[in-house]
């Protein structure tokens, strides 16, 4: 298929070619530089004359292979798989913590904004791989949410600026925070300077939570908010299963376990109450099944890698 040429401006790209180029942006930049022109050339040669949009099959294939290429690129980092998985896991815990802090603003008003600032700084530090900046924030956050258990509720009620910060009254509920703090300690102790910054897209979760409440009146604790969270978690775990299969790396399973297991432990600790709600029971059962599936695939990957070494 030939391209028209305009004087002084080079070839005029067709709408179909521009749409192929847009889909190729899903691939890593280095891959596009090496193979992008060849892929587009092949697709243009096999396309029917006059077509303006890629077929659904081509679109799905390009998206799938582009995401797979990005996932494989992540495994090419010099970071050990367990350190990378641990970094991703503690980042997810920090993002979820920020989401809950933002949701609590609805109930507590502007007095919680200092706590939001601390939580945002922690998330940003982990997002950029700044472990020594994240370390005091992670430890401080764990102590703040544990203040009622450590010092008694009355003794901690008048903490300056943080009196309305999140607080829990059972040790099992504190597991995610201390797990996050412990993970940051481990990463900082091994001087994980080679950790790669994570995508800014992780901030879409708290932004969507704030926007959903401010614009649509849907807060995190409503029925619709809970349904949306369950769908997102299930979708991400399914994506994790696919990525683990594609990349043959267990780092994604480790990150998923860091996020899911604290909730599963809390559910088991309060099992009689959990069983009273079929929906809650089904929710945690589905997450457990998906996590076990990812762990099984990861274990097979490690076994196959070890036997082939």
PDB file of C-alpha atoms in Angstrom:
ATOM      1  CA  UNK A   1       0.000   0.000   0.000  1.00  0.00           C
ATOM      2  CA  UNK A   2       1.639   3.234  -1.044  1.00  0.00           C
ATOM      3  CA  UNK A   3       1.605   6.453   0.952  1.00  0.00           C
ATOM      4  CA  UNK A   4       0.865   9.841  -0.567  1.00  0.00           C
ATOM      5  CA  UNK A   5       3.630  12.449  -0.493  1.00  0.00           C
ATOM      6  CA  UNK A   6       3.061  16.117   0.186  1.00  0.00           C
ATOM      7  CA  UNK A   7       5.602  18.673  -0.910  1.00  0.00           C
ATOM      8  CA  UNK A   8       8.108  19.434   1.820  1.00  0.00           C
ATOM      9  CA  UNK A   9       6.344  17.316   4.404  1.00  0.00           C
ATOM     10  CA  UNK A  10       7.278  13.715   3.518  1.00  0.00           C
ATOM     11  CA  UNK A  11       4.786  10.840   3.342  1.00  0.00           C
ATOM     12  CA  UNK A  12       1.240  11.462   4.449  1.00  0.00           C
ATOM     13  CA  UNK A  13       0.237   8.687   6.813  1.00  0.00           C
ATOM     14  CA  UNK A  14      -3.176   7.140   6.438  1.00  0.00           C
ATOM     15  CA  UNK A  15      -5.639   7.020   9.352  1.00  0.00           C
ATOM     16  CA  UNK A  16      -5.052   3.267   9.607  1.00  0.00           C
ATOM     17  CA  UNK A  17      -1.295   3.724   9.923  1.00  0.00           C
ATOM     18  CA  UNK A  18      -1.723   6.384  12.617  1.00  0.00           C
ATOM     19  CA  UNK A  19      -3.971   4.047  14.591  1.00  0.00           C
ATOM     20  CA  UNK A  20      -1.432   1.234  14.317  1.00  0.00           C
ATOM     21  CA  UNK A  21       1.204   3.631  15.638  1.00  0.00           C
ATOM     22  CA  UNK A  22      -1.046   4.540  18.552  1.00  0.00           C
ATOM     23  CA  UNK A  23      -1.461   0.860  19.451  1.00  0.00           C
ATOM     24  CA  UNK A  24       2.301   0.327  19.257  1.00  0.00           C
ATOM     25  CA  UNK A  25       2.762   2.872  22.044  1.00  0.00           C
ATOM     26  CA  UNK A  26       1.774   0.056  24.394  1.00  0.00           C
ATOM     27  CA  UNK A  27       5.128  -1.571  23.586  1.00  0.00           C
ATOM     28  CA  UNK A  28       8.353  -0.388  25.293  1.00  0.00           C
ATOM     29  CA  UNK A  29      10.110   2.461  23.475  1.00  0.00           C
ATOM     30  CA  UNK A  30      13.193   0.353  22.738  1.00  0.00           C
ATOM     31  CA  UNK A  31      11.045  -2.331  21.109  1.00  0.00           C
ATOM     32  CA  UNK A  32       9.229   0.259  18.988  1.00  0.00           C
ATOM     33  CA  UNK A  33      12.530   1.718  17.819  1.00  0.00           C
ATOM     34  CA  UNK A  34      13.800  -1.700  16.712  1.00  0.00           C
ATOM     35  CA  UNK A  35      10.677  -3.327  15.296  1.00  0.00           C
ATOM     36  CA  UNK A  36       7.912  -0.727  15.053  1.00  0.00           C
ATOM     37  CA  UNK A  37       8.430   0.192  11.407  1.00  0.00           C
ATOM     38  CA  UNK A  38       8.572  -3.469  10.331  1.00  0.00           C
ATOM     39  CA  UNK A  39       5.382  -4.337  12.243  1.00  0.00           C
ATOM     40  CA  UNK A  40       3.462  -1.397  10.807  1.00  0.00           C
ATOM     41  CA  UNK A  41       4.769  -2.160   7.323  1.00  0.00           C
ATOM     42  CA  UNK A  42       3.597  -5.765   7.526  1.00  0.00           C
ATOM     43  CA  UNK A  43       0.189  -4.770   8.884  1.00  0.00           C
ATOM     44  CA  UNK A  44      -0.290  -2.158   6.173  1.00  0.00           C
ATOM     45  CA  UNK A  45       0.664  -4.592   3.432  1.00  0.00           C
ATOM     46  CA  UNK A  46      -1.870  -7.168   4.589  1.00  0.00           C
ATOM     47  CA  UNK A  47      -4.703  -4.696   5.201  1.00  0.00           C
ATOM     48  CA  UNK A  48      -7.537  -4.291   2.730  1.00  0.00           C
ATOM     49  CA  UNK A  49      -7.594  -1.048   0.673  1.00  0.00           C
ATOM     50  CA  UNK A  50      -9.648   1.743   2.211  1.00  0.00           C
ATOM     51  CA  UNK A  51      -9.700   0.337   5.733  1.00  0.00           C
ATOM     52  CA  UNK A  52      -9.391   3.069   8.373  1.00  0.00           C
ATOM     53  CA  UNK A  53      -9.291   1.157  11.663  1.00  0.00           C
ATOM     54  CA  UNK A  54      -7.482  -2.011  12.801  1.00  0.00           C
ATOM     55  CA  UNK A  55      -9.582  -5.132  13.094  1.00  0.00           C
ATOM     56  CA  UNK A  56     -10.635  -6.268  16.592  1.00  0.00           C
ATOM     57  CA  UNK A  57      -8.307  -9.252  16.256  1.00  0.00           C
ATOM     58  CA  UNK A  58      -5.331  -7.036  15.372  1.00  0.00           C
ATOM     59  CA  UNK A  59      -6.168  -4.624  18.192  1.00  0.00           C
ATOM     60  CA  UNK A  60      -6.416  -7.393  20.785  1.00  0.00           C
ATOM     61  CA  UNK A  61      -3.190  -9.000  19.549  1.00  0.00           C
ATOM     62  CA  UNK A  62      -1.202  -5.754  19.625  1.00  0.00           C
ATOM     63  CA  UNK A  63      -2.471  -4.866  23.096  1.00  0.00           C
ATOM     64  CA  UNK A  64      -1.752  -8.348  24.463  1.00  0.00           C
ATOM     65  CA  UNK A  65       1.737  -8.561  22.981  1.00  0.00           C
ATOM     66  CA  UNK A  66       2.544  -4.989  23.977  1.00  0.00           C
ATOM     67  CA  UNK A  67       1.644  -5.603  27.601  1.00  0.00           C
ATOM     68  CA  UNK A  68       3.601  -8.866  27.533  1.00  0.00           C
ATOM     69  CA  UNK A  69       6.646  -7.023  26.176  1.00  0.00           C
ATOM     70  CA  UNK A  70       6.422  -4.445  28.974  1.00  0.00           C
ATOM     71  CA  UNK A  71       6.110  -7.206  31.574  1.00  0.00           C
ATOM     72  CA  UNK A  72       9.146  -9.018  30.174  1.00  0.00           C
ATOM     73  CA  UNK A  73      11.093  -5.763  30.190  1.00  0.00           C
ATOM     74  CA  UNK A  74      10.371  -5.428  33.922  1.00  0.00           C
ATOM     75  CA  UNK A  75      12.012  -8.802  34.559  1.00  0.00           C
ATOM     76  CA  UNK A  76      15.186  -7.698  32.758  1.00  0.00           C
ATOM     77  CA  UNK A  77      16.036  -5.349  35.623  1.00  0.00           C
ATOM     78  CA  UNK A  78      19.200  -6.179  37.617  1.00  0.00           C
ATOM     79  CA  UNK A  79      17.055  -6.251  40.761  1.00  0.00           C
ATOM     80  CA  UNK A  80      16.591  -9.693  42.313  1.00  0.00           C
ATOM     81  CA  UNK A  81      13.100 -11.036  41.721  1.00  0.00           C
ATOM     82  CA  UNK A  82      12.230 -11.167  45.430  1.00  0.00           C
ATOM     83  CA  UNK A  83      13.388  -7.574  46.022  1.00  0.00           C
ATOM     84  CA  UNK A  84      11.370  -6.363  43.045  1.00  0.00           C
ATOM     85  CA  UNK A  85       8.307  -8.310  44.195  1.00  0.00           C
ATOM     86  CA  UNK A  86       8.723  -7.018  47.754  1.00  0.00           C
ATOM     87  CA  UNK A  87       9.012  -3.452  46.476  1.00  0.00           C
ATOM     88  CA  UNK A  88       5.838  -3.834  44.419  1.00  0.00           C
ATOM     89  CA  UNK A  89       4.011  -5.441  47.345  1.00  0.00           C
ATOM     90  CA  UNK A  90       4.810  -2.686  49.857  1.00  0.00           C
ATOM     91  CA  UNK A  91       3.947  -0.061  47.241  1.00  0.00           C
ATOM     92  CA  UNK A  92       0.511  -1.648  46.793  1.00  0.00           C
ATOM     93  CA  UNK A  93      -0.013  -1.589  50.572  1.00  0.00           C
ATOM     94  CA  UNK A  94       0.969   2.094  50.649  1.00  0.00           C
ATOM     95  CA  UNK A  95      -1.390   2.949  47.775  1.00  0.00           C
ATOM     96  CA  UNK A  96      -4.279   1.099  49.440  1.00  0.00           C
ATOM     97  CA  UNK A  97      -3.490   2.862  52.718  1.00  0.00           C
ATOM     98  CA  UNK A  98      -3.633   6.219  50.898  1.00  0.00           C
ATOM     99  CA  UNK A  99      -6.965   5.239  49.356  1.00  0.00           C
ATOM    100  CA  UNK A 100      -8.424   4.493  52.796  1.00  0.00           C
ATOM    101  CA  UNK A 101      -7.003   7.694  54.261  1.00  0.00           C
ATOM    102  CA  UNK A 102      -8.634   9.659  51.475  1.00  0.00           C
ATOM    103  CA  UNK A 103     -11.940   7.874  52.077  1.00  0.00           C
ATOM    104  CA  UNK A 104     -11.748   8.784  55.771  1.00  0.00           C
ATOM    105  CA  UNK A 105     -11.570  12.485  54.840  1.00  0.00           C
ATOM    106  CA  UNK A 106     -15.275  12.230  54.039  1.00  0.00           C
ATOM    107  CA  UNK A 107     -15.994  11.245  57.635  1.00  0.00           C
ATOM    108  CA  UNK A 108     -13.432  13.383  59.482  1.00  0.00           C
ATOM    109  CA  UNK A 109     -13.066  16.564  57.451  1.00  0.00           C
ATOM    110  CA  UNK A 110      -9.996  18.693  56.853  1.00  0.00           C
ATOM    111  CA  UNK A 111      -8.416  17.832  60.221  1.00  0.00           C
ATOM    112  CA  UNK A 112      -7.127  14.621  58.606  1.00  0.00           C
ATOM    113  CA  UNK A 113      -5.121  16.426  55.913  1.00  0.00           C
ATOM    114  CA  UNK A 114      -1.780  16.176  57.806  1.00  0.00           C
ATOM    115  CA  UNK A 115      -2.270  12.409  57.844  1.00  0.00           C
ATOM    116  CA  UNK A 116      -3.035  12.502  54.122  1.00  0.00           C
ATOM    117  CA  UNK A 117       0.225  14.411  53.555  1.00  0.00           C
ATOM    118  CA  UNK A 118       2.235  11.768  55.439  1.00  0.00           C
ATOM    119  CA  UNK A 119       0.519   8.966  53.523  1.00  0.00           C
ATOM    120  CA  UNK A 120       1.057  10.703  50.183  1.00  0.00           C
ATOM    121  CA  UNK A 121       4.746  11.286  50.933  1.00  0.00           C
ATOM    122  CA  UNK A 122       5.166   7.593  51.802  1.00  0.00           C
ATOM    123  CA  UNK A 123       3.481   6.501  48.576  1.00  0.00           C
ATOM    124  CA  UNK A 124       5.566   8.869  46.453  1.00  0.00           C
ATOM    125  CA  UNK A 125       8.813   7.761  48.124  1.00  0.00           C
ATOM    126  CA  UNK A 126       8.049   4.108  47.396  1.00  0.00           C
ATOM    127  CA  UNK A 127       6.823   4.940  43.909  1.00  0.00           C
ATOM    128  CA  UNK A 128      10.184   6.503  43.050  1.00  0.00           C
ATOM    129  CA  UNK A 129      12.223   3.843  44.879  1.00  0.00           C
ATOM    130  CA  UNK A 130      13.489   6.291  47.562  1.00  0.00           C
ATOM    131  CA  UNK A 131      13.781   3.754  50.362  1.00  0.00           C
ATOM    132  CA  UNK A 132      15.597   5.870  52.913  1.00  0.00           C
ATOM    133  CA  UNK A 133      12.937   8.542  52.541  1.00  0.00           C
ATOM    134  CA  UNK A 134      10.193   5.911  52.826  1.00  0.00           C
ATOM    135  CA  UNK A 135      11.697   4.175  55.879  1.00  0.00           C
ATOM    136  CA  UNK A 136      10.816   6.749  58.601  1.00  0.00           C
ATOM    137  CA  UNK A 137       7.428   7.367  56.971  1.00  0.00           C
ATOM    138  CA  UNK A 138       6.571   3.653  56.899  1.00  0.00           C
ATOM    139  CA  UNK A 139       7.675   3.094  60.506  1.00  0.00           C
ATOM    140  CA  UNK A 140       5.937   6.281  61.637  1.00  0.00           C
ATOM    141  CA  UNK A 141       2.700   5.300  59.891  1.00  0.00           C
ATOM    142  CA  UNK A 142       2.776   1.868  61.541  1.00  0.00           C
ATOM    143  CA  UNK A 143       3.217   3.446  64.958  1.00  0.00           C
ATOM    144  CA  UNK A 144       0.477   6.027  64.349  1.00  0.00           C
ATOM    145  CA  UNK A 145      -2.182   3.486  63.368  1.00  0.00           C
ATOM    146  CA  UNK A 146      -1.047   1.275  66.302  1.00  0.00           C
ATOM    147  CA  UNK A 147      -1.179   4.044  68.917  1.00  0.00           C
ATOM    148  CA  UNK A 148      -4.335   2.768  70.595  1.00  0.00           C
ATOM    149  CA  UNK A 149      -2.836  -0.708  71.003  1.00  0.00           C
ATOM    150  CA  UNK A 150       0.570   0.598  72.097  1.00  0.00           C
ATOM    151  CA  UNK A 151      -0.412   3.472  74.379  1.00  0.00           C
ATOM    152  CA  UNK A 152      -4.142   3.100  74.960  1.00  0.00           C
ATOM    153  CA  UNK A 153      -6.810   5.066  73.173  1.00  0.00           C
ATOM    154  CA  UNK A 154      -7.096   7.771  75.843  1.00  0.00           C
ATOM    155  CA  UNK A 155      -3.343   8.417  75.832  1.00  0.00           C
ATOM    156  CA  UNK A 156      -3.229   8.777  72.053  1.00  0.00           C
ATOM    157  CA  UNK A 157      -6.436  10.732  71.464  1.00  0.00           C
ATOM    158  CA  UNK A 158      -4.784  14.147  71.724  1.00  0.00           C
ATOM    159  CA  UNK A 159      -1.756  13.616  69.505  1.00  0.00           C
ATOM    160  CA  UNK A 160      -0.985  16.950  67.786  1.00  0.00           C
ATOM    161  CA  UNK A 161      -2.113  17.068  64.127  1.00  0.00           C
ATOM    162  CA  UNK A 162      -2.722  13.295  64.077  1.00  0.00           C
ATOM    163  CA  UNK A 163      -5.582  12.947  66.543  1.00  0.00           C
ATOM    164  CA  UNK A 164      -7.937  12.087  63.650  1.00  0.00           C
ATOM    165  CA  UNK A 165      -5.472   9.831  61.858  1.00  0.00           C
ATOM    166  CA  UNK A 166      -6.456   6.232  61.173  1.00  0.00           C
ATOM    167  CA  UNK A 167      -6.362   4.039  64.276  1.00  0.00           C
ATOM    168  CA  UNK A 168      -7.043   0.320  64.810  1.00  0.00           C
ATOM    169  CA  UNK A 169      -7.979  -1.566  67.953  1.00  0.00           C
ATOM    170  CA  UNK A 170      -6.791  -5.084  67.125  1.00  0.00           C
ATOM    171  CA  UNK A 171      -3.335  -6.384  66.281  1.00  0.00           C
ATOM    172  CA  UNK A 172      -4.585  -8.449  63.343  1.00  0.00           C
ATOM    173  CA  UNK A 173      -5.889  -5.286  61.652  1.00  0.00           C
ATOM    174  CA  UNK A 174      -2.427  -3.764  61.946  1.00  0.00           C
ATOM    175  CA  UNK A 175      -0.760  -6.562  59.965  1.00  0.00           C
ATOM    176  CA  UNK A 176      -0.649  -4.673  56.606  1.00  0.00           C
ATOM    177  CA  UNK A 177       1.051  -1.652  58.176  1.00  0.00           C
ATOM    178  CA  UNK A 178       3.744  -3.568  60.025  1.00  0.00           C
ATOM    179  CA  UNK A 179       4.254  -5.819  57.003  1.00  0.00           C
ATOM    180  CA  UNK A 180       4.761  -2.718  54.882  1.00  0.00           C
ATOM    181  CA  UNK A 181       7.194  -1.268  57.423  1.00  0.00           C
ATOM    182  CA  UNK A 182       9.114  -4.548  57.660  1.00  0.00           C
ATOM    183  CA  UNK A 183       9.345  -4.760  53.877  1.00  0.00           C
ATOM    184  CA  UNK A 184      10.770  -1.248  53.635  1.00  0.00           C
ATOM    185  CA  UNK A 185      13.280  -2.084  56.389  1.00  0.00           C
ATOM    186  CA  UNK A 186      14.445  -5.163  54.471  1.00  0.00           C
ATOM    187  CA  UNK A 187      14.783  -3.261  51.205  1.00  0.00           C
ATOM    188  CA  UNK A 188      16.614  -0.375  52.853  1.00  0.00           C
ATOM    189  CA  UNK A 189      18.924  -2.736  54.750  1.00  0.00           C
ATOM    190  CA  UNK A 190      20.061  -4.456  51.550  1.00  0.00           C
ATOM    191  CA  UNK A 191      20.782  -1.029  50.007  1.00  0.00           C
ATOM    192  CA  UNK A 192      18.409  -1.636  47.112  1.00  0.00           C
ATOM    193  CA  UNK A 193      19.562   1.432  45.199  1.00  0.00           C
ATOM    194  CA  UNK A 194      18.922  -0.293  41.907  1.00  0.00           C
ATOM    195  CA  UNK A 195      15.162  -0.429  42.463  1.00  0.00           C
ATOM    196  CA  UNK A 196      13.361   1.012  39.473  1.00  0.00           C
ATOM    197  CA  UNK A 197      10.741   3.768  39.826  1.00  0.00           C
ATOM    198  CA  UNK A 198       7.207   2.485  39.359  1.00  0.00           C
ATOM    199  CA  UNK A 199       4.587   3.813  36.980  1.00  0.00           C
ATOM    200  CA  UNK A 200       2.739   6.997  37.924  1.00  0.00           C
ATOM    201  CA  UNK A 201      -0.441   5.115  36.993  1.00  0.00           C
ATOM    202  CA  UNK A 202      -0.494   3.691  40.531  1.00  0.00           C
ATOM    203  CA  UNK A 203      -1.697   7.114  41.680  1.00  0.00           C
ATOM    204  CA  UNK A 204      -4.817   6.655  39.555  1.00  0.00           C
ATOM    205  CA  UNK A 205      -6.313   4.521  42.342  1.00  0.00           C
ATOM    206  CA  UNK A 206      -6.406   7.213  45.066  1.00  0.00           C
ATOM    207  CA  UNK A 207      -7.306   9.878  42.501  1.00  0.00           C
ATOM    208  CA  UNK A 208     -10.241   7.773  41.298  1.00  0.00           C
ATOM    209  CA  UNK A 209     -11.350   7.260  44.899  1.00  0.00           C
ATOM    210  CA  UNK A 210     -11.313  10.989  45.628  1.00  0.00           C
ATOM    211  CA  UNK A 211     -13.064  11.797  42.351  1.00  0.00           C
ATOM    212  CA  UNK A 212     -15.674   9.103  42.843  1.00  0.00           C
ATOM    213  CA  UNK A 213     -16.671  10.556  46.179  1.00  0.00           C
ATOM    214  CA  UNK A 214     -16.450  14.233  45.202  1.00  0.00           C
ATOM    215  CA  UNK A 215     -18.170  13.976  41.805  1.00  0.00           C
ATOM    216  CA  UNK A 216     -20.403  10.902  42.052  1.00  0.00           C
ATOM    217  CA  UNK A 217     -20.980  10.556  45.785  1.00  0.00           C
ATOM    218  CA  UNK A 218     -19.631   6.988  45.733  1.00  0.00           C
ATOM    219  CA  UNK A 219     -17.413   6.408  48.757  1.00  0.00           C
ATOM    220  CA  UNK A 220     -15.135   3.436  49.317  1.00  0.00           C
ATOM    221  CA  UNK A 221     -17.315   1.919  52.025  1.00  0.00           C
ATOM    222  CA  UNK A 222     -20.595   2.016  50.087  1.00  0.00           C
ATOM    223  CA  UNK A 223     -22.018  -1.059  48.394  1.00  0.00           C
ATOM    224  CA  UNK A 224     -21.029   0.242  44.964  1.00  0.00           C
ATOM    225  CA  UNK A 225     -17.563   1.187  46.202  1.00  0.00           C
ATOM    226  CA  UNK A 226     -17.039  -2.269  47.701  1.00  0.00           C
ATOM    227  CA  UNK A 227     -18.200  -3.908  44.476  1.00  0.00           C
ATOM    228  CA  UNK A 228     -15.804  -1.773  42.451  1.00  0.00           C
ATOM    229  CA  UNK A 229     -12.914  -2.647  44.746  1.00  0.00           C
ATOM    230  CA  UNK A 230     -13.700  -6.373  44.520  1.00  0.00           C
ATOM    231  CA  UNK A 231     -13.811  -6.195  40.729  1.00  0.00           C
ATOM    232  CA  UNK A 232     -10.523  -4.304  40.572  1.00  0.00           C
ATOM    233  CA  UNK A 233      -8.769  -6.739  42.917  1.00  0.00           C
ATOM    234  CA  UNK A 234     -10.046  -9.744  41.002  1.00  0.00           C
ATOM    235  CA  UNK A 235      -9.005  -8.202  37.702  1.00  0.00           C
ATOM    236  CA  UNK A 236      -5.512  -7.383  38.957  1.00  0.00           C
ATOM    237  CA  UNK A 237      -5.030 -10.901  40.324  1.00  0.00           C
ATOM    238  CA  UNK A 238      -6.127 -12.391  37.000  1.00  0.00           C
ATOM    239  CA  UNK A 239      -3.672 -10.063  35.280  1.00  0.00           C
ATOM    240  CA  UNK A 240      -1.022 -11.237  37.722  1.00  0.00           C
ATOM    241  CA  UNK A 241      -1.687 -14.862  36.794  1.00  0.00           C
ATOM    242  CA  UNK A 242      -1.282 -14.000  33.111  1.00  0.00           C
ATOM    243  CA  UNK A 243       1.885 -11.947  33.687  1.00  0.00           C
ATOM    244  CA  UNK A 244       3.417 -14.716  35.804  1.00  0.00           C
ATOM    245  CA  UNK A 245       2.744 -17.191  33.007  1.00  0.00           C
ATOM    246  CA  UNK A 246       4.152 -14.887  30.332  1.00  0.00           C
ATOM    247  CA  UNK A 247       7.280 -13.726  32.158  1.00  0.00           C
ATOM    248  CA  UNK A 248       8.016 -16.937  34.076  1.00  0.00           C
ATOM    249  CA  UNK A 249       8.847 -14.806  37.123  1.00  0.00           C
ATOM    250  CA  UNK A 250       7.455 -15.282  40.662  1.00  0.00           C
ATOM    251  CA  UNK A 251       7.823 -11.609  41.606  1.00  0.00           C
ATOM    252  CA  UNK A 252       4.172 -10.880  40.824  1.00  0.00           C
ATOM    253  CA  UNK A 253       2.984 -13.730  43.078  1.00  0.00           C
ATOM    254  CA  UNK A 254       5.083 -12.378  45.954  1.00  0.00           C
ATOM    255  CA  UNK A 255       3.588  -8.907  45.534  1.00  0.00           C
ATOM    256  CA  UNK A 256       0.060 -10.356  45.404  1.00  0.00           C
ATOM    257  CA  UNK A 257       0.677 -12.419  48.553  1.00  0.00           C
ATOM    258  CA  UNK A 258       1.885  -9.339  50.447  1.00  0.00           C
ATOM    259  CA  UNK A 259      -1.387  -7.607  49.620  1.00  0.00           C
ATOM    260  CA  UNK A 260      -3.885 -10.458  49.970  1.00  0.00           C
ATOM    261  CA  UNK A 261      -2.581 -12.484  52.942  1.00  0.00           C
ATOM    262  CA  UNK A 262      -3.143  -9.847  55.676  1.00  0.00           C
ATOM    263  CA  UNK A 263      -6.809  -9.650  54.707  1.00  0.00           C
ATOM    264  CA  UNK A 264      -7.100 -13.423  54.618  1.00  0.00           C
ATOM    265  CA  UNK A 265      -5.559 -13.671  58.098  1.00  0.00           C
ATOM    266  CA  UNK A 266      -7.997 -11.071  59.411  1.00  0.00           C
ATOM    267  CA  UNK A 267     -10.874 -13.025  57.885  1.00  0.00           C
ATOM    268  CA  UNK A 268      -9.719 -16.279  59.465  1.00  0.00           C
ATOM    269  CA  UNK A 269      -9.298 -14.584  62.849  1.00  0.00           C
ATOM    270  CA  UNK A 270     -12.935 -13.465  62.696  1.00  0.00           C
ATOM    271  CA  UNK A 271     -14.255 -16.482  60.796  1.00  0.00           C
ATOM    272  CA  UNK A 272     -17.623 -16.862  62.606  1.00  0.00           C
ATOM    273  CA  UNK A 273     -18.513 -13.260  61.755  1.00  0.00           C
ATOM    274  CA  UNK A 274     -17.272 -13.647  58.175  1.00  0.00           C
ATOM    275  CA  UNK A 275     -19.389 -16.747  57.562  1.00  0.00           C
ATOM    276  CA  UNK A 276     -22.516 -14.788  58.435  1.00  0.00           C
ATOM    277  CA  UNK A 277     -22.208 -12.959  55.125  1.00  0.00           C
ATOM    278  CA  UNK A 278     -22.188 -15.176  52.015  1.00  0.00           C
ATOM    279  CA  UNK A 279     -20.960 -12.267  49.875  1.00  0.00           C
ATOM    280  CA  UNK A 280     -17.978 -11.540  52.124  1.00  0.00           C
ATOM    281  CA  UNK A 281     -17.159 -15.246  52.348  1.00  0.00           C
ATOM    282  CA  UNK A 282     -17.284 -15.603  48.563  1.00  0.00           C
ATOM    283  CA  UNK A 283     -15.159 -12.473  48.109  1.00  0.00           C
ATOM    284  CA  UNK A 284     -12.304 -13.734  50.287  1.00  0.00           C
ATOM    285  CA  UNK A 285     -12.613 -17.252  48.874  1.00  0.00           C
ATOM    286  CA  UNK A 286     -12.210 -15.961  45.304  1.00  0.00           C
ATOM    287  CA  UNK A 287      -9.168 -13.892  46.266  1.00  0.00           C
ATOM    288  CA  UNK A 288      -7.641 -16.930  47.989  1.00  0.00           C
ATOM    289  CA  UNK A 289      -8.225 -19.149  44.945  1.00  0.00           C
ATOM    290  CA  UNK A 290      -6.690 -16.584  42.592  1.00  0.00           C
ATOM    291  CA  UNK A 291      -3.678 -16.128  44.866  1.00  0.00           C
ATOM    292  CA  UNK A 292      -3.183 -19.887  45.149  1.00  0.00           C
ATOM    293  CA  UNK A 293      -3.380 -20.215  41.365  1.00  0.00           C
ATOM    294  CA  UNK A 294      -0.712 -17.538  40.944  1.00  0.00           C
ATOM    295  CA  UNK A 295       1.473 -19.145  43.619  1.00  0.00           C
ATOM    296  CA  UNK A 296       1.140 -22.548  41.922  1.00  0.00           C
ATOM    297  CA  UNK A 297       2.163 -21.106  38.560  1.00  0.00           C
ATOM    298  CA  UNK A 298       5.078 -19.279  40.213  1.00  0.00           C
ATOM    299  CA  UNK A 299       6.217 -22.477  41.927  1.00  0.00           C
ATOM    300  CA  UNK A 300       6.101 -24.337  38.623  1.00  0.00           C
ATOM    301  CA  UNK A 301       8.157 -21.574  37.054  1.00  0.00           C
ATOM    302  CA  UNK A 302      10.807 -21.865  39.769  1.00  0.00           C
ATOM    303  CA  UNK A 303      10.829 -25.663  39.468  1.00  0.00           C
ATOM    304  CA  UNK A 304      11.160 -25.597  35.679  1.00  0.00           C
ATOM    305  CA  UNK A 305      13.891 -22.956  35.876  1.00  0.00           C
ATOM    306  CA  UNK A 306      15.800 -24.957  38.468  1.00  0.00           C
ATOM    307  CA  UNK A 307      15.570 -28.233  36.536  1.00  0.00           C
ATOM    308  CA  UNK A 308      16.682 -26.545  33.359  1.00  0.00           C
ATOM    309  CA  UNK A 309      19.710 -24.909  34.969  1.00  0.00           C
TER     310      UNK A 309
END
